[in-house]
């Protein structure tokens, strides 16, 4: 899958990733407006400043992601914080820094990781993910480990804001890193996705991921033609 790097497909992926991931969090921009901002540096109409930066930041994120993948940069605490700083540029005063006060997930029946525990927990999260990925050649198992780790990441909730966006981006990064088709969770599947996270429903997450990967395969092949 590394042969898709530096391809127009990645620009298309970036637009869809930016649109759907931010829309899940409440961003009001359409995919066409998002494409205009990312691909053409053009603001098609007056819009909320936060909505603009939420999608525009993915344009900065894309080349850094490609650079990291080409250099086979593994996910670690430092890289997660760097990705977060880019995604939350102009949006969060403590971008790229782990939370220092306790946060919560609305409607959740569990508590997120305590701030003082986050650095160690994230270190272990990275270590455990790569241990599992590096000890299997089965692509379905790799995908399962990536999705399982995402559920865990969202329960850690290591940042004061932007946890969903950085978590979904890490899925994309891990898939590309492991030569898997990435997956973009569509905003239309928001309720299903939230239910999956709340109930740790890995089985349904795999089904959702497979649906998304099938779409990505079609997108990728359309750019190859």
Short mmCIF file of C-alpha atoms in Angstrom, two decimals, residues 28-221:
data_model
loop_
_atom_site.label_atom_id
_atom_site.label_comp_id
_atom_site.label_asym_id
_atom_site.label_seq_id
_atom_site.Cartn_x
_atom_site.Cartn_y
_atom_site.Cartn_z
CA UNK A 28 -20.89 22.37 9.47
CA UNK A 29 -18.82 22.56 6.27
CA UNK A 30 -19.77 20.36 3.34
CA UNK A 31 -17.28 18.06 1.65
CA UNK A 32 -17.26 20.40 -1.36
CA UNK A 33 -16.38 23.37 0.86
CA UNK A 34 -13.70 21.30 2.57
CA UNK A 35 -12.23 20.36 -0.82
CA UNK A 36 -12.19 24.00 -1.88
CA UNK A 37 -10.19 24.96 1.21
CA UNK A 38 -7.74 22.05 1.10
CA UNK A 39 -7.22 21.69 -2.66
CA UNK A 40 -7.65 25.25 -3.92
CA UNK A 41 -6.82 27.48 -0.93
CA UNK A 42 -10.18 29.11 -1.57
CA UNK A 43 -12.89 30.00 0.93
CA UNK A 44 -16.12 29.63 -1.08
CA UNK A 45 -18.29 31.65 1.32
CA UNK A 46 -18.39 33.26 4.74
CA UNK A 47 -17.98 30.60 7.39
CA UNK A 48 -17.34 30.03 11.05
CA UNK A 49 -13.65 30.56 11.83
CA UNK A 50 -13.41 27.40 13.90
CA UNK A 51 -15.02 25.32 11.14
CA UNK A 52 -12.43 26.71 8.71
CA UNK A 53 -9.38 25.90 10.84
CA UNK A 54 -10.69 22.45 11.74
CA UNK A 55 -10.56 21.35 8.10
CA UNK A 56 -7.67 23.58 6.91
CA UNK A 57 -5.32 21.99 9.47
CA UNK A 58 -5.55 18.68 7.61
CA UNK A 59 -3.83 20.31 4.65
CA UNK A 60 -0.81 20.89 6.91
CA UNK A 61 -1.14 17.43 8.38
CA UNK A 62 -1.01 15.58 5.02
CA UNK A 63 2.61 16.31 3.98
CA UNK A 64 3.84 15.61 7.50
CA UNK A 65 1.98 12.30 7.52
CA UNK A 66 3.56 11.34 4.18
CA UNK A 67 7.02 12.30 5.45
CA UNK A 68 6.56 10.18 8.58
CA UNK A 69 5.33 7.18 6.59
CA UNK A 70 8.18 7.43 4.10
CA UNK A 71 10.65 7.55 6.98
CA UNK A 72 8.87 4.62 8.68
CA UNK A 73 8.22 6.71 11.76
CA UNK A 74 6.48 4.66 14.42
CA UNK A 75 3.72 6.10 16.56
CA UNK A 76 5.02 7.18 19.95
CA UNK A 77 4.16 9.84 22.55
CA UNK A 78 6.12 12.54 20.77
CA UNK A 79 4.58 11.83 17.36
CA UNK A 80 1.05 11.67 18.75
CA UNK A 81 1.55 15.08 20.35
CA UNK A 82 3.00 16.47 17.12
CA UNK A 83 0.01 15.22 15.12
CA UNK A 84 -2.34 16.69 17.72
CA UNK A 85 -0.57 20.06 17.59
CA UNK A 86 -1.12 20.23 13.83
CA UNK A 87 -4.76 19.12 13.96
CA UNK A 88 -5.56 21.61 16.74
CA UNK A 89 -3.56 24.60 15.42
CA UNK A 90 -5.49 27.87 16.06
CA UNK A 91 -8.09 25.85 17.96
CA UNK A 92 -6.59 24.93 21.33
CA UNK A 93 -4.21 26.84 23.60
CA UNK A 94 -2.52 23.65 24.84
CA UNK A 95 -2.32 21.88 21.49
CA UNK A 96 0.16 19.03 21.42
CA UNK A 97 0.18 18.70 25.21
CA UNK A 98 -1.46 16.02 27.29
CA UNK A 99 -4.32 17.11 29.54
CA UNK A 100 -3.54 18.50 32.98
CA UNK A 101 -7.10 18.46 34.29
CA UNK A 102 -9.56 15.59 34.24
CA UNK A 103 -12.00 15.43 31.31
CA UNK A 104 -15.02 13.34 30.54
CA UNK A 105 -16.99 11.91 27.65
CA UNK A 106 -20.61 13.03 27.66
CA UNK A 107 -22.91 10.08 28.20
CA UNK A 108 -20.09 7.65 28.99
CA UNK A 109 -20.41 5.28 31.94
CA UNK A 110 -16.66 5.20 32.58
CA UNK A 111 -14.00 7.67 33.66
CA UNK A 112 -11.17 8.67 31.36
CA UNK A 113 -7.55 8.19 32.40
CA UNK A 114 -6.37 10.56 35.12
CA UNK A 115 -4.04 13.31 33.82
CA UNK A 116 -0.98 12.26 35.82
CA UNK A 117 -1.29 8.71 34.43
CA UNK A 118 -1.57 9.70 30.76
CA UNK A 119 2.15 9.74 29.77
CA UNK A 120 2.76 6.22 31.09
CA UNK A 121 -0.54 4.89 29.76
CA UNK A 122 0.13 6.29 26.27
CA UNK A 123 3.64 4.85 26.34
CA UNK A 124 2.16 1.43 27.12
CA UNK A 125 -0.56 1.95 24.49
CA UNK A 126 2.08 2.47 21.78
CA UNK A 127 4.21 -0.41 23.01
CA UNK A 128 1.30 -2.85 23.11
CA UNK A 129 0.01 -1.83 19.68
CA UNK A 130 3.34 -2.46 17.97
CA UNK A 131 3.93 -5.67 19.87
CA UNK A 132 0.67 -7.04 18.45
CA UNK A 133 1.19 -5.64 14.94
CA UNK A 134 4.73 -6.95 14.67
CA UNK A 135 3.76 -10.44 15.75
CA UNK A 136 1.21 -11.21 13.05
CA UNK A 137 1.16 -11.26 9.26
CA UNK A 138 -2.62 -11.60 9.10
CA UNK A 139 -4.15 -8.40 7.73
CA UNK A 140 -7.48 -8.91 9.47
CA UNK A 141 -5.71 -9.35 12.80
CA UNK A 142 -3.69 -6.20 12.16
CA UNK A 143 -6.91 -4.28 11.48
CA UNK A 144 -8.49 -5.74 14.59
CA UNK A 145 -5.54 -4.62 16.73
CA UNK A 146 -5.70 -1.10 15.26
CA UNK A 147 -9.43 -0.81 15.97
CA UNK A 148 -9.06 -2.29 19.44
CA UNK A 149 -6.35 0.23 20.22
CA UNK A 150 -8.59 3.06 18.98
CA UNK A 151 -11.32 2.09 21.43
CA UNK A 152 -8.71 2.11 24.20
CA UNK A 153 -7.27 5.46 23.04
CA UNK A 154 -10.66 7.15 23.19
CA UNK A 155 -11.15 5.86 26.72
CA UNK A 156 -7.77 7.26 27.73
CA UNK A 157 -8.82 10.64 26.24
CA UNK A 158 -5.28 12.01 26.65
CA UNK A 159 -5.91 15.58 25.47
CA UNK A 160 -8.23 18.31 26.71
CA UNK A 161 -9.87 18.42 23.26
CA UNK A 162 -9.46 16.84 19.83
CA UNK A 163 -9.27 13.25 21.07
CA UNK A 164 -11.71 11.92 18.47
CA UNK A 165 -9.96 13.62 15.57
CA UNK A 166 -6.46 12.54 16.57
CA UNK A 167 -7.71 9.03 17.37
CA UNK A 168 -9.36 8.59 13.97
CA UNK A 169 -6.28 10.00 12.26
CA UNK A 170 -4.11 7.44 14.05
CA UNK A 171 -6.30 4.70 12.55
CA UNK A 172 -5.53 6.05 9.07
CA UNK A 173 -1.82 6.35 9.84
CA UNK A 174 -1.61 2.83 11.28
CA UNK A 175 -3.44 1.31 8.33
CA UNK A 176 -1.14 2.97 5.80
CA UNK A 177 1.87 2.02 7.88
CA UNK A 178 0.77 -1.61 7.93
CA UNK A 179 0.00 -1.74 4.19
CA UNK A 180 -3.75 -1.81 4.76
CA UNK A 181 -6.38 0.28 3.06
CA UNK A 182 -7.18 3.19 5.39
CA UNK A 183 -10.68 3.78 6.63
CA UNK A 184 -12.66 6.97 6.93
CA UNK A 185 -15.60 6.71 9.29
CA UNK A 186 -18.43 8.56 7.51
CA UNK A 187 -20.42 11.12 9.47
CA UNK A 188 -23.53 9.22 8.40
CA UNK A 189 -22.30 6.38 10.65
CA UNK A 190 -21.72 8.65 13.66
CA UNK A 191 -24.32 7.05 15.93
CA UNK A 192 -23.10 3.56 15.10
CA UNK A 193 -19.49 4.59 15.71
CA UNK A 194 -20.28 6.19 19.08
CA UNK A 195 -22.21 3.11 20.12
CA UNK A 196 -19.22 0.95 19.15
CA UNK A 197 -16.92 3.03 21.36
CA UNK A 198 -19.31 3.08 24.30
CA UNK A 199 -19.92 -0.66 24.19
CA UNK A 200 -16.42 -1.72 23.07
CA UNK A 201 -18.11 -3.58 20.23
CA UNK A 202 -15.07 -4.73 18.29
CA UNK A 203 -17.11 -7.10 16.13
CA UNK A 204 -19.29 -4.29 14.73
CA UNK A 205 -16.23 -2.03 14.46
CA UNK A 206 -14.63 -4.62 12.18
CA UNK A 207 -17.76 -4.68 10.02
CA UNK A 208 -17.79 -0.88 9.80
CA UNK A 209 -14.07 -0.85 9.00
CA UNK A 210 -14.45 -3.44 6.26
CA UNK A 211 -17.24 -1.38 4.68
CA UNK A 212 -15.03 1.70 4.75
CA UNK A 213 -12.00 -0.16 3.37
CA UNK A 214 -14.10 -1.45 0.49
CA UNK A 215 -14.98 2.15 -0.38
CA UNK A 216 -11.32 3.15 -0.11
CA UNK A 217 -10.34 0.36 -2.47
CA UNK A 218 -12.74 1.78 -5.05
CA UNK A 219 -11.40 5.31 -4.55
CA UNK A 220 -7.80 4.11 -4.83
CA UNK A 221 -8.41 2.12 -8.01
#
